Every structure is written in structure tokens, then in C-alpha cells.
């Protein structure tokens, strides 16, 4: 249990024996007031703070997308400047419906405006986290230019650059930076360049707040394009077997050739898209460095799928197919015959079911988290992997809830192109028209539930 912070009072900070700081109970309280204990899993309200064009909205939506992908129920509440009573009422209703993270995307430039949210959280027994965004002049100019271009596509009759400049000049004198006394705080000095992007934290506690801190630690790249594909049809695909390290079938080899032509290999057009040798990885100066732009699993069928595509590459263990344990190399018919109860358990909860001595989709989602976070610091990367792995990755970009991840259709011999668009991502499906088997299994209707093994 944690003490619920009251922004009216001066908070003291107590340091636990392991060195982790947490906000203590307010030192002073109004007569008759008591502090309600705030449970560890109480809902969290995140207040976004900062002047216009500091990258607040992109980061807020990135955090919400990540938390939702990992199984939390998060939503961004957009306000012009400050949270209003109507906003707070909407958040209360949102939490009553069983959701647990509300991110208020506004400016909240004054301590009084942040006090309103802090008091609401204390009275309702919610956790509260402040995230303050700043940036240097160069980053500000880039943010303004990018934001102007986005809104200009929506309405060309407005001088958006002038509007944003005037808004920034108007609000700058009102800004009161956050104080450590206001509660748990993350401060982000925003930049696309990791040499200048920095994050500091005070009083952050619990898994969700720590997860948010991890997401904010990486720069937000405003314009990104990614290419995803399953390996070409494998010999096991033709036989209906799962897992293993089978090589490509003859049709899978044909797909590898077609994919290479699509992405800059032999026979490709001069203007075709190509994974770039340089990308925004920002781990050292100069600004752009060489990096691996083609990522595959360690299995033969993915490595051979990209063998004719030019560019540096890396075989990544976390992109290996889901481990089917005792079911590796079997067909679904064989699994149903040999392990009927396992087959039934998997059908009734495919996301959480774990193959004996193998993995579940839940395990896989945790495994590919590092891959997704690495992707988000890059652009123009080709990822060739497997059905279950790409389901988990595409769930992030499509905003799919965890329970629905096992039923995302990622067909063979199809290129998926993901492009960032504002706060969202757009997925383009490009079938390369090479015949192959269909490995998709529709979600079965479970008539009755079988108690799961412990």
C-alpha cells in the first residue's frame, strides 16, 4: 500500500532500505481530513505538462499504445489546456468500467491546474503521475514544422505555423515548472537524437509507472516506415506441421525471389522501397550510423527468405517462432489425437495457453517487447519472422487487445508495410501473388470449458 499524495500539503520523501524513493504521507492535513490508503493496483492518472509543440501528444499516445499492448487498459484524454471537471468525470466513469490508466494530454502549465488533478486523485484514491516535457530550440523548430505539415493536410486555409508560434509565445510566460513536492514526476527533455534526449524521474513507483518511464526513455521518431513478412512457405507448412527448422519449399523459394525484387534485390525497379543501410539508431555521433536494416529469426526459413535482398542483416533469437514444446513438428490432427486435453485447453484460451515445455502467446508478447522497442528507435527496417511472432508485433501497430492477438491474420507470401501517421500507424497489405498454403485457423467456438492444469 502507498500513501495517496495531497498536492495541497508539502510532501516528504522517505527512502526505503533498498534505496527506492517513494512519496510519503503528506506532512500536514486540513483539520478533519484523513489520508485514504492507495492500493498498489489502484487506477493511475497521468498528467502531461508542457508548452505547445514539445512532443507531448506523440509521447502520450505512444505510452497508451504500449500499455494497452501489454494488457493494461489505457486511454488518452485530450484537453486544450487544462483538465476540467468534465474531464475528471469522464475519467471516473472510465475507471468504473474497469479500465486503469488515464493520460490527460494537455498543457497544465500552472501549479494550480495540476493541483486540481492531484486533489481529484487523492479524494478518489487514484495514483497520480506527472510527466513534464521540454525540448531545445532545434527540436522545437522540427516539431513545429512537422505539426504544421500534418494540420496543413487537413486544412490549407489556416496559417498553422503562425498559429502555433503565437500559441507558444502566449503560453510561455505562464509556465511554472513542476516541483518534486507535487508528487511522482518524470521529466523528459525531448529530442529525436538520443544524444540530446534525456529522462529523469523522482518518486516513480510500481510496475505501470516504471513501464511508462521505460517507454519515455527512447526518443519518439516522428516519421517511420517498417516492412514485415513471414518467411516463404516452408516444407513443414506444406505438410501442416508446426515449429521446427524446416527449409523453404519450391514455392517459398519463389516468394524469396519475388520479395527481393520488391525490396531492391535482383530485377527490382530503381524506385522500389529498400531497407536502408543507415537508420536513426542514434547510439553515437555522427547523427546517422550504419546499422542492421534486415532482421530475421535464427531459423533457416527466414534467413533464406532474405538471402537475395541487399543490406546489412542480423539474426535475432527473440524473433524465433513460438516454442511448441512437446508439440514441435506435429500437425494439429496429431496433437488432437495424442494430446486431446492440451488441444482443448489451447482452443479455449489460445493467448494464455502454454505448450508443455514450450511457450504461450503471453510469453511471446513479453519476448518481442525488446524487438518492438528497438524498432521504434529506427525506420526503414525489414523484419522477416514467423506467424505467431508477427502477430504479437502487428498487435502493437494495429492496437489489438492481447486476447485477440492469436487470431490476427498474417498470411504467407504477403508484405506488410507499416507507416506512422500522426499518433497512429497505417498498415498496407501487399500480396506478392505466389501460391502457398493457408495456415490460418479461425477461432473455434468453445462449447464448454475444461479446467486448466495447475
Tab-separated table of C-alpha atoms in Angstrom:
chain	number	residue	atom	x	y	z
A	1	UNK	CA	0.000	0.000	0.000
A	2	UNK	CA	1.138	3.549	-0.757
A	3	UNK	CA	0.114	6.845	0.795
A	4	UNK	CA	-2.069	8.926	-1.578
A	5	UNK	CA	-0.291	12.256	-2.153
A	6	UNK	CA	-2.138	15.530	-1.431
A	7	UNK	CA	-0.735	18.372	-3.557
A	8	UNK	CA	-2.010	20.970	-1.047
A	9	UNK	CA	0.411	19.694	1.528
A	10	UNK	CA	4.195	19.612	1.370
A	11	UNK	CA	5.203	16.008	0.635
A	12	UNK	CA	8.132	14.435	2.396
A	13	UNK	CA	10.147	11.728	0.728
A	14	UNK	CA	11.112	8.596	2.613
A	15	UNK	CA	13.832	6.337	1.271
A	16	UNK	CA	13.343	2.605	1.704
A	17	UNK	CA	16.214	0.340	2.669
A	18	UNK	CA	16.815	-0.692	-0.982
A	19	UNK	CA	17.226	2.933	-1.978
A	20	UNK	CA	13.937	3.377	-3.860
A	21	UNK	CA	12.235	6.721	-3.208
A	22	UNK	CA	8.505	6.962	-2.648
A	23	UNK	CA	6.254	9.849	-1.681
A	24	UNK	CA	5.375	9.802	1.979
A	25	UNK	CA	2.060	10.711	3.524
A	26	UNK	CA	1.516	14.495	3.445
A	27	UNK	CA	3.089	16.150	6.466
A	28	UNK	CA	0.128	18.410	7.123
A	29	UNK	CA	-3.550	17.969	6.533
A	30	UNK	CA	-6.548	20.215	6.839
A	31	UNK	CA	-8.476	19.732	10.097
A	32	UNK	CA	-10.679	16.665	9.968
A	33	UNK	CA	-9.043	15.269	6.799
A	34	UNK	CA	-7.589	11.788	6.655
A	35	UNK	CA	-5.401	10.124	4.078
A	36	UNK	CA	-7.005	7.144	2.369
A	37	UNK	CA	-4.653	4.270	1.607
A	38	UNK	CA	-3.997	3.914	-2.123
A	39	UNK	CA	-3.841	0.228	-3.184
A	40	UNK	CA	-0.957	-0.849	-5.367
A	41	UNK	CA	-3.290	-1.680	-8.271
A	42	UNK	CA	-5.437	1.436	-7.932
A	43	UNK	CA	-6.047	3.257	-11.255
A	44	UNK	CA	-3.387	5.693	-12.448
A	45	UNK	CA	-3.949	9.233	-13.724
A	46	UNK	CA	-1.073	10.694	-15.771
A	47	UNK	CA	-0.979	14.478	-16.158
A	48	UNK	CA	1.007	15.675	-19.183
A	49	UNK	CA	2.719	19.047	-18.671
A	50	UNK	CA	4.465	21.336	-21.143
A	51	UNK	CA	4.277	24.167	-23.658
A	52	UNK	CA	2.925	23.576	-27.204
A	53	UNK	CA	4.978	21.590	-29.742
A	54	UNK	CA	7.188	19.834	-27.179
A	55	UNK	CA	6.250	16.339	-28.393
A	56	UNK	CA	3.704	15.757	-25.627
A	57	UNK	CA	0.911	14.229	-27.697
A	58	UNK	CA	3.104	11.826	-29.670
A	59	UNK	CA	4.654	10.574	-26.447
A	60	UNK	CA	1.275	10.330	-24.649
A	61	UNK	CA	-0.186	8.174	-27.416
A	62	UNK	CA	2.983	6.080	-27.578
A	63	UNK	CA	2.664	5.349	-23.846
A	64	UNK	CA	-1.041	4.483	-24.153
A	65	UNK	CA	-0.386	2.195	-27.132
A	66	UNK	CA	2.394	0.368	-25.298
A	67	UNK	CA	0.403	-0.119	-22.093
A	68	UNK	CA	-2.664	-1.370	-23.982
A	69	UNK	CA	-0.481	-3.776	-25.968
A	70	UNK	CA	0.905	-5.152	-22.693
A	71	UNK	CA	-2.575	-5.813	-21.296
A	72	UNK	CA	-3.390	-2.615	-19.420
A	73	UNK	CA	-6.471	-0.578	-20.350
A	74	UNK	CA	-5.169	2.906	-21.169
A	75	UNK	CA	-6.728	5.918	-22.882
A	76	UNK	CA	-5.578	9.431	-23.786
A	77	UNK	CA	-7.950	12.240	-22.757
A	78	UNK	CA	-7.132	15.281	-24.893
A	79	UNK	CA	-7.793	18.764	-23.466
A	80	UNK	CA	-6.996	22.194	-24.914
A	81	UNK	CA	-5.050	23.460	-21.908
A	82	UNK	CA	-6.076	22.010	-18.540
A	83	UNK	CA	-8.209	19.161	-17.279
A	84	UNK	CA	-11.738	20.365	-16.451
A	85	UNK	CA	-14.330	18.923	-14.095
A	86	UNK	CA	-15.917	17.315	-17.144
A	87	UNK	CA	-12.601	15.638	-17.972
A	88	UNK	CA	-12.263	14.290	-14.442
A	89	UNK	CA	-15.856	12.987	-14.516
A	90	UNK	CA	-15.090	11.149	-17.768
A	91	UNK	CA	-12.021	9.625	-16.152
A	92	UNK	CA	-14.043	8.452	-13.130
A	93	UNK	CA	-16.534	6.746	-15.459
A	94	UNK	CA	-13.650	5.264	-17.464
A	95	UNK	CA	-12.233	3.686	-14.304
A	96	UNK	CA	-15.659	2.433	-13.145
A	97	UNK	CA	-15.862	0.485	-16.405
A	98	UNK	CA	-12.788	-1.489	-15.338
A	99	UNK	CA	-10.034	0.491	-17.080
A	100	UNK	CA	-6.932	1.530	-15.190
A	101	UNK	CA	-4.756	4.203	-16.890
A	102	UNK	CA	-5.951	7.678	-17.932
A	103	UNK	CA	-3.485	10.039	-19.623
A	104	UNK	CA	-4.553	13.706	-19.688
A	105	UNK	CA	-2.879	15.246	-22.733
A	106	UNK	CA	-2.878	18.999	-22.192
A	107	UNK	CA	-0.528	21.771	-21.051
A	108	UNK	CA	-1.216	22.150	-17.297
A	109	UNK	CA	1.294	24.977	-17.127
A	110	UNK	CA	0.448	26.276	-13.653
A	111	UNK	CA	0.719	24.559	-10.300
A	112	UNK	CA	-2.924	25.424	-9.661
A	113	UNK	CA	-4.038	23.498	-12.749
A	114	UNK	CA	-2.026	20.454	-11.684
A	115	UNK	CA	-3.325	20.829	-8.135
A	116	UNK	CA	-6.874	20.262	-9.401
A	117	UNK	CA	-5.927	16.859	-10.799
A	118	UNK	CA	-3.831	15.934	-7.748
A	119	UNK	CA	-6.703	16.711	-5.364
A	120	UNK	CA	-9.091	14.681	-7.521
A	121	UNK	CA	-6.720	11.708	-7.396
A	122	UNK	CA	-6.292	11.932	-3.637
A	123	UNK	CA	-10.018	12.116	-2.950
A	124	UNK	CA	-10.810	9.288	-5.370
A	125	UNK	CA	-7.840	7.181	-4.181
A	126	UNK	CA	-6.066	7.057	-7.558
A	127	UNK	CA	-2.344	7.094	-8.213
A	128	UNK	CA	-1.078	10.273	-9.873
A	129	UNK	CA	1.986	10.767	-12.086
A	130	UNK	CA	3.243	13.990	-13.675
A	131	UNK	CA	5.172	13.950	-16.965
A	132	UNK	CA	6.780	17.274	-17.935
A	133	UNK	CA	8.094	17.810	-21.474
A	134	UNK	CA	10.739	20.292	-22.567
A	135	UNK	CA	12.980	20.499	-25.642
A	136	UNK	CA	15.737	22.641	-27.130
A	137	UNK	CA	15.159	25.244	-29.850
A	138	UNK	CA	16.216	22.946	-32.681
A	139	UNK	CA	13.784	20.243	-31.601
A	140	UNK	CA	11.047	22.868	-31.175
A	141	UNK	CA	11.523	24.085	-34.756
A	142	UNK	CA	11.359	20.499	-36.060
A	143	UNK	CA	8.223	19.789	-34.003
A	144	UNK	CA	6.515	22.949	-35.267
A	145	UNK	CA	7.368	22.130	-38.897
A	146	UNK	CA	6.120	18.566	-38.561
A	147	UNK	CA	2.916	19.604	-36.771
A	148	UNK	CA	2.231	22.343	-39.320
A	149	UNK	CA	2.603	19.864	-42.187
A	150	UNK	CA	0.188	17.428	-40.541
A	151	UNK	CA	-2.538	20.041	-39.953
A	152	UNK	CA	-1.961	21.675	-43.335
A	153	UNK	CA	-3.012	18.403	-44.948
A	154	UNK	CA	-6.292	18.695	-43.044
A	155	UNK	CA	-6.975	22.403	-43.748
A	156	UNK	CA	-4.850	24.533	-46.070
A	157	UNK	CA	-6.806	27.738	-45.393
A	158	UNK	CA	-5.225	28.310	-41.980
A	159	UNK	CA	-1.738	29.685	-41.346
A	160	UNK	CA	-0.822	26.879	-38.954
A	161	UNK	CA	2.773	27.966	-38.406
A	162	UNK	CA	1.691	31.398	-37.266
A	163	UNK	CA	-1.000	29.869	-35.041
A	164	UNK	CA	1.449	27.565	-33.263
A	165	UNK	CA	4.088	30.273	-32.871
A	166	UNK	CA	1.536	32.675	-31.370
A	167	UNK	CA	0.235	29.958	-29.063
A	168	UNK	CA	3.741	29.221	-27.825
A	169	UNK	CA	4.537	32.925	-27.258
A	170	UNK	CA	1.242	33.407	-25.420
A	171	UNK	CA	1.651	30.490	-23.029
A	172	UNK	CA	5.395	30.674	-22.310
A	173	UNK	CA	5.121	33.348	-19.550
A	174	UNK	CA	2.521	31.229	-17.706
A	175	UNK	CA	4.712	28.148	-17.392
A	176	UNK	CA	5.596	27.067	-13.854
A	177	UNK	CA	7.921	24.034	-13.975
A	178	UNK	CA	6.908	21.018	-11.897
A	179	UNK	CA	8.299	20.658	-8.416
A	180	UNK	CA	9.288	17.425	-6.711
A	181	UNK	CA	6.845	18.396	-3.975
A	182	UNK	CA	3.922	17.941	-6.366
A	183	UNK	CA	4.223	14.158	-6.480
A	184	UNK	CA	5.839	11.427	-8.624
A	185	UNK	CA	7.445	13.150	-11.616
A	186	UNK	CA	9.083	12.195	-14.904
A	187	UNK	CA	10.829	14.995	-16.794
A	188	UNK	CA	11.509	14.459	-20.499
A	189	UNK	CA	13.911	16.641	-22.485
A	190	UNK	CA	12.550	15.624	-25.879
A	191	UNK	CA	14.646	15.028	-28.997
A	192	UNK	CA	14.770	12.551	-31.896
A	193	UNK	CA	18.534	12.407	-31.305
A	194	UNK	CA	19.385	10.109	-28.397
A	195	UNK	CA	22.479	12.205	-27.671
A	196	UNK	CA	20.156	15.010	-26.537
A	197	UNK	CA	17.069	13.071	-25.452
A	198	UNK	CA	17.099	12.623	-21.678
A	199	UNK	CA	14.703	11.493	-18.954
A	200	UNK	CA	14.830	11.995	-15.191
A	201	UNK	CA	12.459	10.584	-12.582
A	202	UNK	CA	11.549	11.220	-8.954
A	203	UNK	CA	9.191	9.152	-6.827
A	204	UNK	CA	8.205	6.787	-9.655
A	205	UNK	CA	6.857	3.550	-8.210
A	206	UNK	CA	5.013	0.421	-9.240
A	207	UNK	CA	5.125	-1.637	-12.433
A	208	UNK	CA	2.994	0.652	-14.624
A	209	UNK	CA	4.832	3.869	-13.761
A	210	UNK	CA	8.160	2.096	-14.268
A	211	UNK	CA	6.919	0.798	-17.624
A	212	UNK	CA	5.979	4.349	-18.644
A	213	UNK	CA	9.455	5.533	-17.670
A	214	UNK	CA	10.981	2.851	-19.892
A	215	UNK	CA	8.851	3.875	-22.890
A	216	UNK	CA	9.741	7.563	-22.473
A	217	UNK	CA	13.449	6.775	-22.228
A	218	UNK	CA	13.611	6.199	-26.003
A	219	UNK	CA	13.263	9.081	-28.490
A	220	UNK	CA	9.993	9.328	-30.427
A	221	UNK	CA	10.713	9.193	-34.173
A	222	UNK	CA	8.022	11.203	-35.935
A	223	UNK	CA	8.077	9.575	-39.387
A	224	UNK	CA	8.699	5.837	-39.662
A	225	UNK	CA	8.247	3.014	-42.157
A	226	UNK	CA	8.661	-0.693	-41.438
A	227	UNK	CA	8.380	-3.786	-43.639
A	228	UNK	CA	7.197	-7.121	-42.238
A	229	UNK	CA	6.897	-10.544	-43.829
A	230	UNK	CA	6.648	-14.138	-42.809
A	231	UNK	CA	9.234	-16.461	-44.278
A	232	UNK	CA	8.415	-18.082	-47.600
A	233	UNK	CA	6.330	-21.234	-47.498
A	234	UNK	CA	8.313	-23.966	-45.734
A	235	UNK	CA	8.360	-27.734	-46.190
A	236	UNK	CA	6.590	-28.038	-42.822
A	237	UNK	CA	3.899	-25.575	-43.967
A	238	UNK	CA	3.150	-27.870	-46.914
A	239	UNK	CA	2.822	-30.869	-44.550
A	240	UNK	CA	0.772	-28.912	-41.984
A	241	UNK	CA	3.407	-29.313	-39.271
A	242	UNK	CA	4.210	-26.625	-36.691
A	243	UNK	CA	7.547	-25.367	-35.390
A	244	UNK	CA	10.830	-26.981	-36.342
A	245	UNK	CA	13.600	-25.634	-38.556
A	246	UNK	CA	12.384	-26.739	-41.964
A	247	UNK	CA	13.740	-25.057	-45.084
A	248	UNK	CA	11.769	-23.322	-47.830
A	249	UNK	CA	9.586	-25.237	-50.266
A	250	UNK	CA	9.963	-24.578	-54.003
A	251	UNK	CA	7.138	-22.039	-53.778
A	252	UNK	CA	8.816	-20.490	-50.731
A	253	UNK	CA	11.990	-20.018	-52.784
A	254	UNK	CA	9.944	-18.337	-55.497
A	255	UNK	CA	8.499	-15.962	-52.889
A	256	UNK	CA	12.027	-15.128	-51.683
A	257	UNK	CA	12.903	-14.098	-55.232
A	258	UNK	CA	9.715	-12.035	-55.573
A	259	UNK	CA	10.298	-10.328	-52.211
A	260	UNK	CA	13.868	-9.463	-53.241
A	261	UNK	CA	12.585	-7.814	-56.430
A	262	UNK	CA	10.090	-5.858	-54.323
A	263	UNK	CA	12.778	-4.591	-51.946
A	264	UNK	CA	15.807	-3.758	-54.045
A	265	UNK	CA	17.198	-7.151	-54.979
A	266	UNK	CA	17.995	-8.552	-58.451
A	267	UNK	CA	15.455	-7.478	-61.060
A	268	UNK	CA	13.926	-4.718	-58.932
A	269	UNK	CA	12.819	-1.336	-60.239
A	270	UNK	CA	15.066	1.671	-59.435
A	271	UNK	CA	12.315	3.359	-57.398
A	272	UNK	CA	11.295	0.331	-55.301
A	273	UNK	CA	11.441	0.654	-51.498
A	274	UNK	CA	14.671	-0.566	-49.922
A	275	UNK	CA	15.619	-1.169	-46.297
A	276	UNK	CA	18.239	1.498	-45.627
A	277	UNK	CA	21.821	0.870	-44.569
A	278	UNK	CA	21.641	3.972	-42.388
A	279	UNK	CA	18.836	4.481	-39.925
A	280	UNK	CA	18.038	6.550	-36.877
A	281	UNK	CA	19.606	4.452	-34.190
A	282	UNK	CA	21.351	7.376	-32.523
A	283	UNK	CA	23.691	5.431	-30.285
A	284	UNK	CA	26.673	7.645	-31.067
A	285	UNK	CA	27.797	10.605	-33.128
A	286	UNK	CA	27.539	11.347	-36.013
A	287	UNK	CA	23.758	11.641	-36.271
A	288	UNK	CA	23.305	8.664	-38.639
A	289	UNK	CA	25.242	5.440	-38.201
A	290	UNK	CA	25.328	2.098	-40.003
A	291	UNK	CA	23.026	-0.483	-38.507
A	292	UNK	CA	21.359	-3.767	-39.418
A	293	UNK	CA	18.320	-2.977	-41.546
A	294	UNK	CA	17.188	-6.587	-42.193
A	295	UNK	CA	16.143	-8.558	-39.117
A	296	UNK	CA	15.367	-12.281	-39.236
A	297	UNK	CA	14.992	-15.106	-36.744
A	298	UNK	CA	17.758	-17.682	-36.323
A	299	UNK	CA	15.809	-20.275	-38.325
A	300	UNK	CA	16.718	-21.261	-41.885
A	301	UNK	CA	13.400	-20.413	-43.498
A	302	UNK	CA	13.665	-16.721	-42.561
A	303	UNK	CA	17.370	-16.379	-43.353
A	304	UNK	CA	16.915	-17.954	-46.782
A	305	UNK	CA	13.885	-15.736	-47.483
A	306	UNK	CA	16.058	-12.589	-47.399
A	307	UNK	CA	19.256	-14.031	-48.901
A	308	UNK	CA	18.902	-12.008	-52.141
A	309	UNK	CA	17.888	-8.716	-50.523
A	310	UNK	CA	20.801	-6.241	-50.279
A	311	UNK	CA	21.650	-4.669	-46.949
A	312	UNK	CA	23.166	-5.490	-43.546
A	313	UNK	CA	21.294	-8.049	-41.520
A	314	UNK	CA	21.005	-9.646	-38.096
A	315	UNK	CA	19.574	-12.992	-36.961
A	316	UNK	CA	17.752	-12.290	-33.690
A	317	UNK	CA	16.792	-15.012	-31.211
A	318	UNK	CA	13.760	-13.086	-29.958
A	319	UNK	CA	12.265	-13.341	-33.475
A	320	UNK	CA	12.272	-17.171	-33.386
A	321	UNK	CA	8.865	-18.837	-33.721
A	322	UNK	CA	6.840	-19.717	-30.628
A	323	UNK	CA	8.235	-22.810	-28.897
A	324	UNK	CA	5.615	-25.549	-29.227
A	325	UNK	CA	7.349	-27.776	-26.680
A	326	UNK	CA	6.200	-31.417	-26.906
A	327	UNK	CA	4.118	-30.497	-29.973
A	328	UNK	CA	7.055	-29.363	-32.136
A	329	UNK	CA	6.917	-30.940	-35.579
A	330	UNK	CA	3.374	-32.296	-35.200
A	331	UNK	CA	0.262	-31.497	-37.235
A	332	UNK	CA	-2.828	-30.189	-35.442
A	333	UNK	CA	-4.530	-33.510	-36.151
A	334	UNK	CA	-1.681	-35.365	-34.454
A	335	UNK	CA	-1.799	-33.015	-31.467
A	336	UNK	CA	-5.546	-33.576	-31.099
A	337	UNK	CA	-5.039	-37.352	-31.276
A	338	UNK	CA	-2.029	-37.598	-28.925
A	339	UNK	CA	-2.828	-34.772	-26.505
A	340	UNK	CA	-6.598	-34.188	-26.683
A	341	UNK	CA	-6.769	-32.272	-23.406
A	342	UNK	CA	-3.891	-29.973	-24.404
A	343	UNK	CA	-5.620	-29.364	-27.739
A	344	UNK	CA	-8.862	-28.420	-25.960
A	345	UNK	CA	-7.093	-26.169	-23.456
A	346	UNK	CA	-5.388	-24.275	-26.269
A	347	UNK	CA	-8.658	-23.755	-28.111
A	348	UNK	CA	-10.394	-22.304	-25.068
A	349	UNK	CA	-7.651	-19.761	-24.233
A	350	UNK	CA	-5.078	-19.564	-27.008
A	351	UNK	CA	-3.415	-16.402	-25.647
A	352	UNK	CA	-2.546	-17.784	-22.199
A	353	UNK	CA	-2.151	-21.461	-23.094
A	354	UNK	CA	1.451	-22.620	-22.765
A	355	UNK	CA	2.664	-25.706	-24.618
A	356	UNK	CA	4.203	-28.220	-22.166
A	357	UNK	CA	7.943	-27.398	-22.131
A	358	UNK	CA	7.166	-24.555	-24.537
A	359	UNK	CA	5.711	-21.061	-24.674
A	360	UNK	CA	2.377	-19.222	-24.706
A	361	UNK	CA	1.407	-16.132	-26.685
A	362	UNK	CA	1.687	-14.258	-23.377
A	363	UNK	CA	5.309	-15.406	-23.088
A	364	UNK	CA	5.887	-14.432	-26.711
A	365	UNK	CA	4.456	-10.946	-26.225
A	366	UNK	CA	6.938	-10.367	-23.407
A	367	UNK	CA	9.766	-11.792	-25.544
A	368	UNK	CA	9.170	-9.478	-28.511
A	369	UNK	CA	8.793	-6.363	-26.345
A	370	UNK	CA	12.504	-5.645	-26.760
A	371	UNK	CA	12.181	-6.069	-30.545
A	372	UNK	CA	9.326	-3.560	-30.746
A	373	UNK	CA	11.166	-1.036	-28.586
A	374	UNK	CA	14.248	-1.388	-30.812
A	375	UNK	CA	12.118	-0.916	-33.933
A	376	UNK	CA	10.650	2.296	-32.559
A	377	UNK	CA	14.108	3.887	-32.426
A	378	UNK	CA	14.643	3.098	-36.135
A	379	UNK	CA	12.941	3.371	-39.502
A	380	UNK	CA	13.115	1.535	-42.856
A	381	UNK	CA	13.718	-1.864	-41.252
A	382	UNK	CA	12.655	-5.173	-42.829
A	383	UNK	CA	11.603	-7.867	-40.328
A	384	UNK	CA	11.148	-11.429	-41.616
A	385	UNK	CA	9.873	-13.768	-38.930
A	386	UNK	CA	7.082	-16.237	-38.150
A	387	UNK	CA	3.299	-16.236	-37.813
A	388	UNK	CA	2.972	-16.091	-34.016
A	389	UNK	CA	5.830	-13.600	-33.595
A	390	UNK	CA	4.474	-11.235	-36.256
A	391	UNK	CA	1.008	-11.469	-34.710
A	392	UNK	CA	2.452	-10.109	-31.476
A	393	UNK	CA	4.369	-7.341	-33.256
A	394	UNK	CA	1.488	-6.334	-35.531
A	395	UNK	CA	-0.793	-6.175	-32.480
A	396	UNK	CA	1.271	-3.199	-31.314
A	397	UNK	CA	0.871	-1.266	-34.559
A	398	UNK	CA	-2.787	-2.218	-35.052
A	399	UNK	CA	-3.822	-1.586	-31.439
A	400	UNK	CA	-5.177	-5.131	-30.955
A	401	UNK	CA	-6.041	-6.331	-27.444
A	402	UNK	CA	-3.926	-9.238	-26.108
A	403	UNK	CA	-6.726	-11.848	-26.145
A	404	UNK	CA	-7.230	-11.238	-29.886
A	405	UNK	CA	-3.526	-11.486	-30.794
A	406	UNK	CA	-3.594	-15.238	-31.670
A	407	UNK	CA	-6.240	-14.590	-34.318
A	408	UNK	CA	-4.553	-11.779	-36.274
A	409	UNK	CA	-4.221	-12.988	-39.852
A	410	UNK	CA	-0.628	-12.763	-41.090
A	411	UNK	CA	-0.713	-14.723	-44.352
A	412	UNK	CA	2.240	-16.271	-46.103
A	413	UNK	CA	3.735	-14.580	-49.172
A	414	UNK	CA	2.474	-11.146	-48.175
A	415	UNK	CA	4.445	-7.968	-47.440
A	416	UNK	CA	3.074	-5.739	-44.684
A	417	UNK	CA	4.155	-2.092	-44.833
A	418	UNK	CA	3.623	-0.066	-41.644
A	419	UNK	CA	3.827	3.729	-41.790
A	420	UNK	CA	3.422	6.212	-38.971
A	421	UNK	CA	0.625	8.748	-39.443
A	422	UNK	CA	0.283	11.351	-36.717
A	423	UNK	CA	-0.275	9.444	-33.467
A	424	UNK	CA	-1.252	6.261	-35.300
A	425	UNK	CA	0.128	3.683	-37.731
A	426	UNK	CA	-1.309	2.649	-41.093
A	427	UNK	CA	-0.804	-0.932	-42.300
A	428	UNK	CA	-0.712	-1.642	-46.046
A	429	UNK	CA	-1.070	-5.267	-47.150
A	430	UNK	CA	0.777	-6.204	-50.355
A	431	UNK	CA	0.182	-9.803	-51.550
A	432	UNK	CA	3.078	-10.846	-53.803
A	433	UNK	CA	0.933	-13.400	-55.665
A	434	UNK	CA	2.965	-16.549	-55.176
A	435	UNK	CA	0.767	-19.568	-54.477
A	436	UNK	CA	1.048	-21.066	-50.985
A	437	UNK	CA	-0.889	-22.942	-48.308
A	438	UNK	CA	-3.194	-21.116	-45.899
A	439	UNK	CA	-2.036	-21.675	-42.302
A	440	UNK	CA	-4.727	-19.549	-40.612
A	441	UNK	CA	-7.007	-21.283	-38.069
A	442	UNK	CA	-10.204	-19.445	-37.204
A	443	UNK	CA	-11.140	-19.041	-33.560
A	444	UNK	CA	-13.111	-22.151	-32.539
A	445	UNK	CA	-16.401	-21.928	-30.678
A	446	UNK	CA	-15.801	-23.488	-27.261
A	447	UNK	CA	-18.993	-25.206	-26.084
A	448	UNK	CA	-17.775	-25.865	-22.562
A	449	UNK	CA	-14.630	-25.081	-20.593
A	450	UNK	CA	-12.244	-27.739	-19.326
A	451	UNK	CA	-10.473	-26.981	-16.016
A	452	UNK	CA	-6.898	-25.967	-16.834
A	453	UNK	CA	-3.921	-27.830	-15.390
A	454	UNK	CA	-2.214	-26.214	-12.404
